[in-house]
CSV table of C-alpha atoms in Angstrom, one decimal:
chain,number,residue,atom,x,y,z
I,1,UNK,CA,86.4,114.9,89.0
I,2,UNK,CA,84.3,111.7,90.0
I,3,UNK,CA,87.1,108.9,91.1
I,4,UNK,CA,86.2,106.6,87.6
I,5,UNK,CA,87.5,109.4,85.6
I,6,UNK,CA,90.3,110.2,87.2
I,7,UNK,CA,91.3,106.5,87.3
I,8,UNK,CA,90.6,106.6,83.6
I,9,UNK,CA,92.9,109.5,83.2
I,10,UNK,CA,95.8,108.5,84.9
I,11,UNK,CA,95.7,104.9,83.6
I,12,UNK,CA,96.7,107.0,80.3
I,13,UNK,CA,99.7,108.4,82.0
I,14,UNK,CA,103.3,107.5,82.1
I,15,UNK,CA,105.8,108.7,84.4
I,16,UNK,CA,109.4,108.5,84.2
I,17,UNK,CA,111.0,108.2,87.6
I,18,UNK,CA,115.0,108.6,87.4
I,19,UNK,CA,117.1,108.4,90.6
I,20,UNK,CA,118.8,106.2,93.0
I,21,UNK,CA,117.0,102.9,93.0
I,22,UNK,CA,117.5,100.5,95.7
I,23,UNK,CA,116.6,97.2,97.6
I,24,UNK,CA,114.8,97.1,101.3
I,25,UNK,CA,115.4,93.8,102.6
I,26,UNK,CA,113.6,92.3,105.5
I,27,UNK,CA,114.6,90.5,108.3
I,28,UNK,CA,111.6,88.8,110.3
I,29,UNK,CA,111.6,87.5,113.6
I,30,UNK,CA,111.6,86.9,117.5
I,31,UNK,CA,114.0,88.7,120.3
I,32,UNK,CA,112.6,86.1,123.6
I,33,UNK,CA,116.8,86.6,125.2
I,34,UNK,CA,119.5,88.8,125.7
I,35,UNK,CA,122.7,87.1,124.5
I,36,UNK,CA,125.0,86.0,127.0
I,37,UNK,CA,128.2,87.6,125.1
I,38,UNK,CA,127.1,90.7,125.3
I,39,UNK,CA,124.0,92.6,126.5
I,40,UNK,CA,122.3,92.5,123.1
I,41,UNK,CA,119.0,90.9,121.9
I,42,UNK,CA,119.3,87.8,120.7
I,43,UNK,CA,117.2,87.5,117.3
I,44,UNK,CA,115.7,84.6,115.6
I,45,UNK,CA,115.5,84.8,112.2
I,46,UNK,CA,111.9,83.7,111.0
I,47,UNK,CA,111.6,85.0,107.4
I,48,UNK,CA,113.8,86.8,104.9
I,49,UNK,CA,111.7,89.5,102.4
I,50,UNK,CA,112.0,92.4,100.0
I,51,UNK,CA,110.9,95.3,98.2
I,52,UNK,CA,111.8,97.8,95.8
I,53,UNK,CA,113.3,101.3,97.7
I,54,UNK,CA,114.6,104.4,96.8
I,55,UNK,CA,113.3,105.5,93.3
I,56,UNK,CA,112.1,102.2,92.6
I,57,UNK,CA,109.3,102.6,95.4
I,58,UNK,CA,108.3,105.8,93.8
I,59,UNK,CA,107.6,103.7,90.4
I,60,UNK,CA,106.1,101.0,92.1
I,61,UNK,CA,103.5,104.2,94.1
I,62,UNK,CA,102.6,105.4,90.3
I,63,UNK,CA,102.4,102.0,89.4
I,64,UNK,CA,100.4,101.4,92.3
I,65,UNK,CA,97.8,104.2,91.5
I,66,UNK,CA,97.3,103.1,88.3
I,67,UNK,CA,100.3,104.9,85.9
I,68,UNK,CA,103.0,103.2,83.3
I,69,UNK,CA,106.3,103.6,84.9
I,70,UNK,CA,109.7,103.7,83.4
I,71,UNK,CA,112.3,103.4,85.8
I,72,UNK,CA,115.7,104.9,85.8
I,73,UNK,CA,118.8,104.0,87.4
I,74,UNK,CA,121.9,102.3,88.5
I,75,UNK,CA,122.5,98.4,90.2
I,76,UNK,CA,125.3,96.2,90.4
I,77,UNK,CA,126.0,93.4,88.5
I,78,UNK,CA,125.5,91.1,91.8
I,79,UNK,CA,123.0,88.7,93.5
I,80,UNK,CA,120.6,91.4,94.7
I,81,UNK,CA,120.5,93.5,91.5
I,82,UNK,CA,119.6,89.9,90.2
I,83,UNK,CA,116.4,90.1,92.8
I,84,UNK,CA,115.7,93.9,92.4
I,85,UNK,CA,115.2,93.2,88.6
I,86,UNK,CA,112.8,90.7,89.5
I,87,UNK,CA,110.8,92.6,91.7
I,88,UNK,CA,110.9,95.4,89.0
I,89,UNK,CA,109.5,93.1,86.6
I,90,UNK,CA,107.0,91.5,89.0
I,91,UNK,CA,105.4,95.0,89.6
I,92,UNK,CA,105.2,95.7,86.3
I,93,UNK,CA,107.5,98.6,86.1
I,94,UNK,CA,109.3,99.5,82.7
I,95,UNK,CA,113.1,98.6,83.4
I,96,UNK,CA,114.9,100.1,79.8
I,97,UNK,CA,116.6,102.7,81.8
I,98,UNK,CA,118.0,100.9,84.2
I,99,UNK,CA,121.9,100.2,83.8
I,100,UNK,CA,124.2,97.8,85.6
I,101,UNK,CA,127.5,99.5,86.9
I,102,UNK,CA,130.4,96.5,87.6
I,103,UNK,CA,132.4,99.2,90.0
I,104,UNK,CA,129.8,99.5,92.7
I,105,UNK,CA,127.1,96.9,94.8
I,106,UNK,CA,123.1,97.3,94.1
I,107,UNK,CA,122.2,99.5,97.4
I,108,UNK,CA,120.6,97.8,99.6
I,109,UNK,CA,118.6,98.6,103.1
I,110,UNK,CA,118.6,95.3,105.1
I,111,UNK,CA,116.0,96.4,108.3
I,112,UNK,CA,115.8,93.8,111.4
I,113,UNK,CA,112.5,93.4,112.6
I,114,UNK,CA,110.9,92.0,115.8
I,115,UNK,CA,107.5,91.2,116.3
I,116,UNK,CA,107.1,94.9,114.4
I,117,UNK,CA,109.4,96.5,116.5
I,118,UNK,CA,112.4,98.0,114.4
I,119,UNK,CA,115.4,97.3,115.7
I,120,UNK,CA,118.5,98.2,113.6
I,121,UNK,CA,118.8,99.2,109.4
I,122,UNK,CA,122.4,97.9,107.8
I,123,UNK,CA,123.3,99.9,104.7
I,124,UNK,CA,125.5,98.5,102.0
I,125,UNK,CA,126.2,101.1,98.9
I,126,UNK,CA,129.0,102.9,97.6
I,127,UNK,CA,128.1,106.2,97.0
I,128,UNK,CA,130.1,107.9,93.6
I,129,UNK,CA,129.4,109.0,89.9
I,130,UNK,CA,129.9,106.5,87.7
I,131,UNK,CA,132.3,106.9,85.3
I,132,UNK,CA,131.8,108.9,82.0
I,133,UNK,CA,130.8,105.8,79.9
I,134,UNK,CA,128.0,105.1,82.4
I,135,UNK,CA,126.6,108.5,81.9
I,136,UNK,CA,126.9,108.9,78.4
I,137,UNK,CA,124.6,105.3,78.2
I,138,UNK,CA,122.4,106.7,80.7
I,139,UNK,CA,121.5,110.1,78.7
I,140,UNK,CA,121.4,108.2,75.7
I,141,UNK,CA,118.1,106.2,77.1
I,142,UNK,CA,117.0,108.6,79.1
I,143,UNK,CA,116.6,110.7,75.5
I,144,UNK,CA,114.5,107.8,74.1
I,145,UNK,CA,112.5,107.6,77.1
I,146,UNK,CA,111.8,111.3,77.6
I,147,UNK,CA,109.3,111.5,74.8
I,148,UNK,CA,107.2,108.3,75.5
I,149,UNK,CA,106.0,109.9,79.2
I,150,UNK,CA,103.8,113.0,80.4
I,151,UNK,CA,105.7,113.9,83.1
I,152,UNK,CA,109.3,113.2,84.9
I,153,UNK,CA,109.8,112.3,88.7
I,154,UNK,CA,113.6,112.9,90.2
I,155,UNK,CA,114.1,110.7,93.1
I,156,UNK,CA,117.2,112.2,94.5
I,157,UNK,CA,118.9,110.0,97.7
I,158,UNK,CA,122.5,111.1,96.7
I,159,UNK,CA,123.8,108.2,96.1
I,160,UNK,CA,124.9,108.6,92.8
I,161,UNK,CA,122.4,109.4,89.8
I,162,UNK,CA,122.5,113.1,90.7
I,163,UNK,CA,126.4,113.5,91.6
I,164,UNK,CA,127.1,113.5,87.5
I,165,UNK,CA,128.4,117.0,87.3
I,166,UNK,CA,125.4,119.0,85.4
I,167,UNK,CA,123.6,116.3,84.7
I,168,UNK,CA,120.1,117.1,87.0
I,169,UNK,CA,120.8,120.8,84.9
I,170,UNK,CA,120.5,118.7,81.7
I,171,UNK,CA,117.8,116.4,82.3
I,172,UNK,CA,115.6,119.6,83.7
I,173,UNK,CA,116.4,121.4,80.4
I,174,UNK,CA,115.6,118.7,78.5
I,175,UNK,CA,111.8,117.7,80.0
I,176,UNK,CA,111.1,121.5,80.3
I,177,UNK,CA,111.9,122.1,76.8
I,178,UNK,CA,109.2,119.1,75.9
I,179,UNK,CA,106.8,121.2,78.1
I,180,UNK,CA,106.9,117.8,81.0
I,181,UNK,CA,106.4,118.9,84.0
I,182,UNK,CA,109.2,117.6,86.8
I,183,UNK,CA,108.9,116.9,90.6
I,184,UNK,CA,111.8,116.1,92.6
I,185,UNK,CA,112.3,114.7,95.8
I,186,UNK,CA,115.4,116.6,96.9
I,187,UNK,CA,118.7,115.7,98.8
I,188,UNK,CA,121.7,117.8,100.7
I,189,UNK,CA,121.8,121.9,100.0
I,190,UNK,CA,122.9,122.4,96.7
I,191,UNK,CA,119.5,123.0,95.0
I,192,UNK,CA,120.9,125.0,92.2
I,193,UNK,CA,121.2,121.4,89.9
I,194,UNK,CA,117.4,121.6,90.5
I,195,UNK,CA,116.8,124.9,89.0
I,196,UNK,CA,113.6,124.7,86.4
I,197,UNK,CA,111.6,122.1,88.1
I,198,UNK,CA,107.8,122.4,88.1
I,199,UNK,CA,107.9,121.7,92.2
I,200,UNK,CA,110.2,120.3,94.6
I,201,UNK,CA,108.8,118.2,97.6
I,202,UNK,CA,111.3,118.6,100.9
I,203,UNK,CA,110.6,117.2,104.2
I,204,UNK,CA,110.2,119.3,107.6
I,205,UNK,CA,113.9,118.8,107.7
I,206,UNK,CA,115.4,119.1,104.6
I,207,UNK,CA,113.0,122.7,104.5
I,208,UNK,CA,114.6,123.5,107.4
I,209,UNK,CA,118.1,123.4,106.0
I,210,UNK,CA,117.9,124.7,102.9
I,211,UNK,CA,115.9,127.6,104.4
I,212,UNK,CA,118.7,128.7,107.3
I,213,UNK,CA,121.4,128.4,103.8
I,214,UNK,CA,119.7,130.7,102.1
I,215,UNK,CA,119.2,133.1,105.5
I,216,UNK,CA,115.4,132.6,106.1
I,217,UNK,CA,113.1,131.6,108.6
I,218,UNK,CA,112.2,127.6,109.0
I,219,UNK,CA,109.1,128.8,110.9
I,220,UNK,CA,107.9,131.0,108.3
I,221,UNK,CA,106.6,128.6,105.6
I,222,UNK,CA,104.9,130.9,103.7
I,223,UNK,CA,107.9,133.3,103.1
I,224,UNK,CA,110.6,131.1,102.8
I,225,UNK,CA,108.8,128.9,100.8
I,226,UNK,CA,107.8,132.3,98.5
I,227,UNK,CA,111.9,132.9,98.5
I,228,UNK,CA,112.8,129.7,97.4
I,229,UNK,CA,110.0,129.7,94.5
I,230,UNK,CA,111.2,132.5,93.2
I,231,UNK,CA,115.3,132.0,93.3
I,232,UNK,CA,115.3,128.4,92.2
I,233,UNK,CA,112.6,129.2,89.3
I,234,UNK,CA,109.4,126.9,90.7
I,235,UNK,CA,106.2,126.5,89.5
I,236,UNK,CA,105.4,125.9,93.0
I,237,UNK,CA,106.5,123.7,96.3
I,238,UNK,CA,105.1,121.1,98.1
I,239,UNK,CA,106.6,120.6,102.2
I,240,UNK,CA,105.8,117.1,103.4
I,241,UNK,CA,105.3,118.2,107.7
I,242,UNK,CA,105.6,114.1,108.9
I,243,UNK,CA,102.6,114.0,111.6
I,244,UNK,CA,101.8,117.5,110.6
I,245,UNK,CA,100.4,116.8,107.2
I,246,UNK,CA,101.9,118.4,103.6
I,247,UNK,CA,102.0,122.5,103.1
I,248,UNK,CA,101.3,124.0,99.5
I,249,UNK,CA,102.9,127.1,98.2
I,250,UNK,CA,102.1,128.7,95.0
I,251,UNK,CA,103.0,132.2,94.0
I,252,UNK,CA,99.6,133.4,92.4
I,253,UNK,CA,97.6,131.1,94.2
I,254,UNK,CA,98.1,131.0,97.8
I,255,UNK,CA,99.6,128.2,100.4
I,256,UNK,CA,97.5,125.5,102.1
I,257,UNK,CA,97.9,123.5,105.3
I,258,UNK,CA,96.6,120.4,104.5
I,259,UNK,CA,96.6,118.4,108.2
I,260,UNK,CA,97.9,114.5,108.4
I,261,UNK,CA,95.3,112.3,107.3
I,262,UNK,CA,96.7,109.0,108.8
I,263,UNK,CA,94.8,106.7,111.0
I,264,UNK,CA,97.4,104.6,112.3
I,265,UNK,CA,100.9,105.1,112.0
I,266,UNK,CA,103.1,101.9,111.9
I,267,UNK,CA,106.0,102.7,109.6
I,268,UNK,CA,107.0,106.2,107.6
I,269,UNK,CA,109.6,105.0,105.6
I,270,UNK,CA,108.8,105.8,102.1
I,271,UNK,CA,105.5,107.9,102.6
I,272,UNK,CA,107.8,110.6,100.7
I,273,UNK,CA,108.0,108.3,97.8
I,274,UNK,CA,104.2,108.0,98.2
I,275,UNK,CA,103.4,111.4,98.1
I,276,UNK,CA,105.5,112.6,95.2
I,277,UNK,CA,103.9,109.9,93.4
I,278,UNK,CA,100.7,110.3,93.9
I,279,UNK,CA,100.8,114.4,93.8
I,280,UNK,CA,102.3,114.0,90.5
I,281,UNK,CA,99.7,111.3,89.2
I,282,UNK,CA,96.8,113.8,90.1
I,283,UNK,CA,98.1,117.0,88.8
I,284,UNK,CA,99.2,115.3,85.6
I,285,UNK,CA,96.1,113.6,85.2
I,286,UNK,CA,94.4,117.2,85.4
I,287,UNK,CA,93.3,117.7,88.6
I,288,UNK,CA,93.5,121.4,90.3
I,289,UNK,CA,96.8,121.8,92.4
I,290,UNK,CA,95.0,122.1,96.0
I,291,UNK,CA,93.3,118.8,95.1
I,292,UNK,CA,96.0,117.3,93.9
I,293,UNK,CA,98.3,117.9,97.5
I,294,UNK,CA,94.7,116.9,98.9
I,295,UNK,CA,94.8,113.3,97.3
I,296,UNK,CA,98.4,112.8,97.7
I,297,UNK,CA,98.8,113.7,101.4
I,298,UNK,CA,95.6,111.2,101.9
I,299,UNK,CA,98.0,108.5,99.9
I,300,UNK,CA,101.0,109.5,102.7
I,301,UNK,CA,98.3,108.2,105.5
I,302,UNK,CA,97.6,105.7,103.9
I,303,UNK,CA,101.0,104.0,103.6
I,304,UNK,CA,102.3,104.8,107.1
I,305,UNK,CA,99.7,102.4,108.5
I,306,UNK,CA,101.6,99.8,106.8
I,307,UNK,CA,105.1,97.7,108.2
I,308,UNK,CA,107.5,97.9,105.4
I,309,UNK,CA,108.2,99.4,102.2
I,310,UNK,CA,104.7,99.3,100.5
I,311,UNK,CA,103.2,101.9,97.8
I,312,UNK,CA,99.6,103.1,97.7
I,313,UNK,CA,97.1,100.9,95.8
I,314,UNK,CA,94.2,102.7,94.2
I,315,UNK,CA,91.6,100.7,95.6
I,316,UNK,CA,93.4,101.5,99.3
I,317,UNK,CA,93.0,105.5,98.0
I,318,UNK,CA,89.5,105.1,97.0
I,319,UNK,CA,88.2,103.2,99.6
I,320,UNK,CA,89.9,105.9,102.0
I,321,UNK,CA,88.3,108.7,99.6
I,322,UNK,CA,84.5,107.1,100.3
I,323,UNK,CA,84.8,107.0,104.2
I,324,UNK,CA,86.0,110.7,104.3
């Protein structure tokens, strides 16, 4: 497929992306002294910036590429759930299914950086299932929204979307039984609420765990990745390798290495949320699986050459595409 049409084809897409949506906030500046208190840096604050995380970075990748997004999620009724609308807005993302829960904060990532050295991440969240109410309001939209898209992302960071007891079960049932496919980006070991989905994306890491729980090899991908397939009831799985590149599985098919693509690496937070994105951009927009893992690891390279929390563009992708 020539890269016009495919742009053509998945400008007529929309995703839903449902999951733990968050806030990366930036803290710019110097360290030139150690602090005489205490042998730490001393840093100078320069500039304060920010940018959507969590789920909300895997809406702004589809948007990024090209698809509608509707996003999904939870924030609190607070100062920074006040600038994550914003940003939501200013990227153009669909913001129906997002609900504000009073009991807990809008997470947010605050990362201090010097002169693009990385120096310490502060966390604020509170990590729970919101109360019944919540949920009900959330299914509610979510039922609304599930027949406006082609395809449904879960963007799992356990922080409280997917802690509603059968509620991933639920929301799988429901996009399956539309005939939508449904990628998640998994979290922790219990990948039974996951059961159904089209493909599931682990790291090296999170592969590694769930493989040792269920009694196989990490080392064999091929036949751990064949196990979990079959018990967990997978079209097929995608394993993002980091600086090793992304590994396809597919029962009837066959598994591919597909080796890093990146040039530079700078930062690899969020090149997960890139390449769920963008595999699930190109295999709903038609193109053949291997392709598909082809284009979306590119995407991963792309974005780890960049400081911050930034999605893929599709004039980054295709420029990439023409020098390769």
């Amino acid at each position: 497929m020539e890269p016009s049409e495919l742009r053509n084809k998945i400008s007529e897409l929309s995703v839903l992306v449902v999951g733990d949506v968050m806030l990366d906030q930036y803290f710019w500046g110097d360290v030139n002294r150690i602090s005489p208190e205490a042998p730490v840096p001393v840093f100078q604050l320069r500039e304060i910036s920010h940018a959507l995380g969590g789920a909300a970075n895997v809406a702004a990748n589809l948007k990024g590429l090209g698809c509608a997004t509707e996003l999904c999620g939870f924030i609190g009724e607070d100062r920074e759930g006040e600038i994550f609308l914003e940003l939501a807005r200013r990227n153009g993302l669909g913001i129906s299914g997002l609900t504000r829960d009073p009991s807990r904060p809008t997470t947010v990532k605050t990362r201090v950086i010097a002169r693009s050295q990385h120096l310490l991440r502060i966390d604020t969240e509170k990590i729970k299932a919101p109360d019944a109410e919540i949920k009900e309001t959330l299914k509610a939209r979510l039922e609304g929204l599930l027949d406006q898209v082609q395809a449904i992302i879960l963007s799992d960071y356990a922080k409280g979307v997917f802690l509603f007891e059968g509620f991933c079960v639920w929301l799988i049932e429901e996009a399956r039984r539309r005939k939508k496919p449904v990628f998640v980006d998994p979290k922790g070991l219990n990948w039974h609420k996951y059961y159904g989905a089209t493909c599931i994306t682990p790291n090296h890491k999170e592969f590694a765990e769930i493989a040792r729980q269920e009694g196989l090899s990490p080392e064999d991908l091929s036949g751990s990745c064949e196990r979990l397939v079959e018990k967990y009831g997978l079209n097929f799985m995608v394993v993002t390798l980091g600086a090793e590149g992304m590994y396809l599985y597919h029962p009837e098919e066959g598994a591919w290495h597909f080796p890093a693509r990146a040039r530079e690496v700078y930062d690899v937070s969020g090149a997960g949320d890139t390449a769920i994105a963008a595999l699930t951009a190109f295999y709903t927009a038609g193109l053949p699986l291997k392709e598909a893992v082809s284009y979306a690891n590119l995407c991963a390279g792309i974005v780890v050459g960049k400081m911050g929390t930034k999605p893929i563009l599709w004039e980054e992708f295709e420029r990439a595409l023409r020098e390769e």
